[in-house]
């Protein structure tokens, strides 16, 4: 009985830890051309818990992981999920056809996975 209870408690702790390890998920990305620059809008989803653990930003990278621009998020979005934030006046390198978006949370840092966004042929 005690062994079963201990195993159940350990399993519960493991499940809770895994739930808190969810990185911010990139739901969608949009790029709008504004003159020579672009306005990039990213929709994120993350189980924000408050000031101690929240989606803290996203960045635009080239194919090699070089950071082109970064959008810092300064507060949690506990009651606003998913949420969209934009970054204006983003200058992408000439000839760039695809960029990558990577998100971070205040506890776990930058996500290992990024999302590729292909620019339209019209751009």
C-alpha positions as semicolon CSV with decimal commas, in nm:
position;residue;x (nm);y (nm);z (nm)
1;X;0,000;0,000;0,000
2;X;0,274;0,246;0,098
3;X;0,479;0,149;-0,208
4;X;0,179;0,213;-0,433
5;X;0,115;0,549;-0,267
6;X;0,482;0,645;-0,310
7;X;0,472;0,546;-0,678
8;X;0,151;0,744;-0,730
9;X;0,302;1,052;-0,565
10;X;0,620;1,020;-0,774
11;X;0,413;0,982;-1,092
12;X;0,208;1,289;-0,999
13;X;0,522;1,494;-0,942
14;X;0,664;1,379;-1,276
15;X;0,344;1,472;-1,462
16;X;0,334;1,813;-1,290
17;X;0,698;1,878;-1,379
18;X;0,634;1,783;-1,741
19;X;0,335;2,018;-1,757
20;X;0,551;2,305;-1,634
21;X;0,820;2,225;-1,892
22;X;0,600;2,314;-2,190
23;X;0,783;2,569;-2,404
24;X;0,588;2,849;-2,568
25;X;0,415;2,716;-2,879
26;X;0,419;2,929;-3,193
27;X;0,060;2,917;-3,319
28;X;0,104;3,142;-3,622
29;X;0,336;3,390;-3,792
30;X;0,246;3,674;-4,029
31;X;0,474;3,910;-4,222
32;X;0,342;4,235;-4,369
33;X;0,562;4,443;-4,596
34;X;0,577;4,808;-4,490
35;X;0,804;4,999;-4,727
36;X;1,148;4,837;-4,718
37;X;1,082;4,670;-4,381
38;X;0,833;4,421;-4,246
39;X;0,595;4,401;-3,955
40;X;0,617;4,051;-3,808
41;X;0,328;3,926;-3,592
42;X;0,364;3,607;-3,387
43;X;0,089;3,430;-3,196
44;X;0,211;3,231;-2,895
45;X;0,049;2,989;-2,655
46;X;0,204;2,899;-2,319
47;X;0,072;2,790;-1,978
48;X;0,172;3,121;-1,815
49;X;0,151;3,097;-1,437
50;X;0,228;3,459;-1,349
51;X;0,547;3,657;-1,299
52;X;0,747;3,345;-1,201
53;X;0,685;3,159;-1,529
54;X;0,560;3,307;-1,857
55;X;0,629;3,333;-2,231
56;X;0,903;3,596;-2,232
57;X;0,968;3,663;-2,599
58;X;1,036;3,551;-2,952
59;X;1,302;3,619;-3,211
60;X;1,357;3,601;-3,585
61;X;1,658;3,403;-3,707
62;X;1,813;3,318;-4,040
63;X;1,870;2,955;-4,146
64;X;2,200;2,946;-3,955
65;X;2,044;3,069;-3,630
66;X;2,176;3,426;-3,654
67;X;1,936;3,658;-3,472
68;X;1,782;3,923;-3,699
69;X;1,534;4,078;-3,455
70;X;1,390;4,007;-3,111
71;X;1,059;4,088;-2,939
72;X;1,076;4,088;-2,560
73;X;0,754;4,026;-2,368
74;X;0,756;4,217;-2,041
75;X;0,468;4,056;-1,853
76;X;0,270;3,730;-1,827
77;X;-0,045;3,664;-2,029
78;X;-0,223;3,431;-1,786
79;X;-0,576;3,519;-1,900
80;X;-0,492;3,592;-2,265
81;X;-0,409;3,267;-2,441
82;X;-0,313;3,243;-2,717
83;X;-0,190;3,599;-2,771
84;X;-0,033;3,791;-3,061
85;X;0,245;4,047;-3,044
86;X;0,414;4,228;-3,332
87;X;0,751;4,378;-3,413
88;X;0,767;4,661;-3,667
89;X;1,049;4,787;-3,889
90;X;1,215;4,446;-3,922
91;X;1,480;4,460;-4,194
92;X;1,535;4,116;-4,345
93;X;1,852;4,049;-4,545
94;X;1,821;4,091;-4,922
95;X;1,720;3,769;-5,094
96;X;1,589;3,603;-4,779
97;X;1,304;3,367;-4,871
98;X;1,254;3,197;-4,534
99;X;1,312;3,301;-4,174
100;X;1,272;3,111;-3,849
101;X;1,089;3,215;-3,533
102;X;1,197;3,086;-3,191
103;X;1,014;3,152;-2,862
104;X;1,134;3,156;-2,502
105;X;0,987;3,138;-2,154
106;X;1,113;3,308;-1,840
107;X;1,212;2,977;-1,676
108;X;1,340;2,747;-1,951
109;X;1,491;3,001;-2,190
110;X;1,490;2,963;-2,568
111;X;1,301;2,671;-2,718
112;X;1,516;2,419;-2,906
113;X;1,259;2,411;-3,189
114;X;1,191;2,697;-3,427
115;X;0,917;2,750;-3,684
116;X;1,010;2,829;-4,044
117;X;0,813;3,101;-4,226
118;X;0,834;3,126;-4,605
119;X;0,788;3,473;-4,751
120;X;0,548;3,503;-5,044
121;X;0,688;3,526;-5,395
122;X;0,535;3,874;-5,432
123;X;0,765;4,020;-5,164
